[in-house]
mmCIF file of C-alpha atoms in Angstrom:
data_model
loop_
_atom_site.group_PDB
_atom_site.id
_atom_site.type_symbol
_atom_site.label_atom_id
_atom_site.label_comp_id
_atom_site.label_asym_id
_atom_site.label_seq_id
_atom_site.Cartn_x
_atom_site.Cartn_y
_atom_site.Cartn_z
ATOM 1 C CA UNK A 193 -40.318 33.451 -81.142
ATOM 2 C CA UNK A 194 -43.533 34.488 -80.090
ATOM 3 C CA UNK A 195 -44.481 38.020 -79.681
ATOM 4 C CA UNK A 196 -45.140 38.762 -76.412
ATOM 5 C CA UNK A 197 -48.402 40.761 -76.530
ATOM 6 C CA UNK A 198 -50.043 37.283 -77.990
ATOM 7 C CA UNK A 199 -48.717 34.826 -75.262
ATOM 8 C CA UNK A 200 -51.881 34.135 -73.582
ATOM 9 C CA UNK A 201 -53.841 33.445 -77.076
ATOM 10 C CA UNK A 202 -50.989 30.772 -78.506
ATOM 11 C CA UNK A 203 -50.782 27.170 -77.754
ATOM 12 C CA UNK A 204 -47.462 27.213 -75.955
ATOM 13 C CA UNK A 205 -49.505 28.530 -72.792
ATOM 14 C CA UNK A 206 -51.931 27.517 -70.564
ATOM 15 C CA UNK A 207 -52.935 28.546 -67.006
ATOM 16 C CA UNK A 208 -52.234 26.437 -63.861
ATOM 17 C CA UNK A 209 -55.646 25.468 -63.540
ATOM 18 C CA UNK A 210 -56.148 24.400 -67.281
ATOM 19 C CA UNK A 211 -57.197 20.610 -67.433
ATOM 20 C CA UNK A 212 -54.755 17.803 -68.522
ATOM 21 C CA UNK A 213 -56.990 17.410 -71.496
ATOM 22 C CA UNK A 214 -56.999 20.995 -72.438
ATOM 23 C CA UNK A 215 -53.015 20.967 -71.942
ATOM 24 C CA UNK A 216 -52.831 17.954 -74.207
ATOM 25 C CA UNK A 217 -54.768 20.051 -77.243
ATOM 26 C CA UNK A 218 -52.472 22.823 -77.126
ATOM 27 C CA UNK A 219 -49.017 20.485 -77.281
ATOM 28 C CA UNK A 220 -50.509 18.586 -80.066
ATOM 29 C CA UNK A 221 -51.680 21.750 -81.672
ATOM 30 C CA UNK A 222 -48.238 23.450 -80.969
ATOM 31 C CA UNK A 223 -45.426 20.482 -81.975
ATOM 32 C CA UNK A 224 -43.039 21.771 -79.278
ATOM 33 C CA UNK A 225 -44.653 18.453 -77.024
ATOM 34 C CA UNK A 226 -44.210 20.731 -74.105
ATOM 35 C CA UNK A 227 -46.420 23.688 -72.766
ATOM 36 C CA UNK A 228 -45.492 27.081 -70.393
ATOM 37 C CA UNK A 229 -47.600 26.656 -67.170
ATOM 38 C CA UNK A 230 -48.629 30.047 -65.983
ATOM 39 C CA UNK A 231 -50.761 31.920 -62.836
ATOM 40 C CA UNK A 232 -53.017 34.567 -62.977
ATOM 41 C CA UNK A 233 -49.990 36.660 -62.940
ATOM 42 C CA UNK A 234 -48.573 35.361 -66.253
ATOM 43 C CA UNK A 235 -45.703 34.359 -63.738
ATOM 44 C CA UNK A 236 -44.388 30.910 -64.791
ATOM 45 C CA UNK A 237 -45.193 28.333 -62.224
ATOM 46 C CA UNK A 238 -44.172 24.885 -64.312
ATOM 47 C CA UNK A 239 -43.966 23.616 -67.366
ATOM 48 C CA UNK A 240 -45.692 20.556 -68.496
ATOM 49 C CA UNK A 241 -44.777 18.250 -71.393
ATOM 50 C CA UNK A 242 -46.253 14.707 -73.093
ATOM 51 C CA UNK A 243 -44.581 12.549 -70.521
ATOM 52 C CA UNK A 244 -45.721 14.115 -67.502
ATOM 53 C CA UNK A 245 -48.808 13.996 -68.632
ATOM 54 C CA UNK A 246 -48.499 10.292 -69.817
ATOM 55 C CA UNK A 247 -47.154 9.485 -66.520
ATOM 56 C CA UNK A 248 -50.036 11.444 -64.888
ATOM 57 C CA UNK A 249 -52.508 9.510 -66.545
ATOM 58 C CA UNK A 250 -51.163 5.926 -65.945
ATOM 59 C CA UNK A 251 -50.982 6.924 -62.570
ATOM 60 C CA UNK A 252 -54.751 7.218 -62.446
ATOM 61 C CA UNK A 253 -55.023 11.399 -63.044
ATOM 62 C CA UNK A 254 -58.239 11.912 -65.172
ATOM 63 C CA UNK A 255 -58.544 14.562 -68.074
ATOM 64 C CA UNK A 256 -59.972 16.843 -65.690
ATOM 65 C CA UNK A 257 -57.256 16.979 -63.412
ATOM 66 C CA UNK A 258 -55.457 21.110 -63.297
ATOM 67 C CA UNK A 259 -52.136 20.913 -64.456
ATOM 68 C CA UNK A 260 -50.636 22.297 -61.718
ATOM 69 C CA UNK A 261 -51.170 19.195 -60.136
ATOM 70 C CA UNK A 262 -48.733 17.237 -62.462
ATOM 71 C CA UNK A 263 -46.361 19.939 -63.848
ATOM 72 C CA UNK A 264 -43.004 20.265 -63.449
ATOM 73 C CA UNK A 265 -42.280 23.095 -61.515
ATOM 74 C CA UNK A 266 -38.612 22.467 -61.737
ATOM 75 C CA UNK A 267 -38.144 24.375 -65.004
ATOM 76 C CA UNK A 268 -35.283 26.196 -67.142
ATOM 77 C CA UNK A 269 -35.716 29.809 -67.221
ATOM 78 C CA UNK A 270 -33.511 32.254 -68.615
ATOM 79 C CA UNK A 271 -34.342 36.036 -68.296
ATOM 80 C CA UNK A 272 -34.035 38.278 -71.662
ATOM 81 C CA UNK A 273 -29.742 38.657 -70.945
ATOM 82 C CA UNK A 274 -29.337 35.249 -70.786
ATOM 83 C CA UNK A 275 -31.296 34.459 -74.232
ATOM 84 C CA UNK A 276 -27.563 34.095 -76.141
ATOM 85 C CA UNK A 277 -27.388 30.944 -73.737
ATOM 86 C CA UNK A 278 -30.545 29.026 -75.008
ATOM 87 C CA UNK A 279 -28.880 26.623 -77.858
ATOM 88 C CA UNK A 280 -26.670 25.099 -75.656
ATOM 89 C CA UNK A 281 -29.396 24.469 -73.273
ATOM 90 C CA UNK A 282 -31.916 22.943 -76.188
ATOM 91 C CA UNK A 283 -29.280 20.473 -76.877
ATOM 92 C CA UNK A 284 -27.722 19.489 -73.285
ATOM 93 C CA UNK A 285 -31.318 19.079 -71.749
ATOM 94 C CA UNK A 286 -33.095 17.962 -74.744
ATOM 95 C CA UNK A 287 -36.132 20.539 -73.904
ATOM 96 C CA UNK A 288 -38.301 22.522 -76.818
ATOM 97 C CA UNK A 289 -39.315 25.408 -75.265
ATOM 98 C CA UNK A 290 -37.624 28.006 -72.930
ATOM 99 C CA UNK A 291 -39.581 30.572 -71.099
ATOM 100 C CA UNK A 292 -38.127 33.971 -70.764
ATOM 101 C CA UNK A 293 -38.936 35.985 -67.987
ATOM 102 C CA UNK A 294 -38.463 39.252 -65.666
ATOM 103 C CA UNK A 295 -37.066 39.564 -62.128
ATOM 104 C CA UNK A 296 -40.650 38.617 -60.843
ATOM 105 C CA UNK A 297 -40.767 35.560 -62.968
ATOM 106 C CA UNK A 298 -43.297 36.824 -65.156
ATOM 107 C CA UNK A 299 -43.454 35.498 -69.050
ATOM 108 C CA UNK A 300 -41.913 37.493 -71.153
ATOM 109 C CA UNK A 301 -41.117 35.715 -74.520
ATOM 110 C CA UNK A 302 -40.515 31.510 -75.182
ATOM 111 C CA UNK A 303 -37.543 30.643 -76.764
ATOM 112 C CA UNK A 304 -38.148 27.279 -79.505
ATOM 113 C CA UNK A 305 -35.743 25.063 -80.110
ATOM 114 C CA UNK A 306 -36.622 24.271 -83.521
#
């Protein structure tokens, strides 16, 4: 994983008011088809992968849309305990990347699943 002091400079992140387009450059720079959606904060607000922004588009979104418009902000979480628990989630809910974060929701690390 990713060390946590360099969260905000790697592709796994962007900020909730990122564009669509901006989101797309870091999952095809990353691999992981999925991006962390973060505030301000660095609390995690969403996550956004391929699909949603697929769907997004072909429902008329345009590159310049923020992401927090089409995220998912129904996301898996686990806080830094709970990181044992993270290779049975990869492989029931077929995600790539699992945010780790503190009481207040803030990022902490992001678990890969490959």
């Amino acid at each position: 994983p990713p060390r946590t002091d360099t969260l905000r400079d790697i592709p796994l992140v962007v900020r909730d008011t990122a564009t669509i387009q901006s989101a797309m450059l870091s999952i095809d720079t990353n691999t992981h088809r999925t991006v962390i959606v973060v505030n301000d904060e660095d609390v995690v607000v969403g996550t956004l992968s391929d699909g949603d922004i697929r769907k997004a588009l072909l429902d008329g979104r345009l590159f310049t849309t923020p992401v927090h418009r089409v995220m998912n902000p129904d996301f898996i979480a686990l806080t830094l305990e709970e990181r044992d628990r993270a290779a049975v989630i990869f492989d029931e809910h077929r995600i790539f990347l699992i945010p780790v974060i503190d009481e207040h929701g803030k990022l902490l690390d992001i678990l890969t699943a490959y």
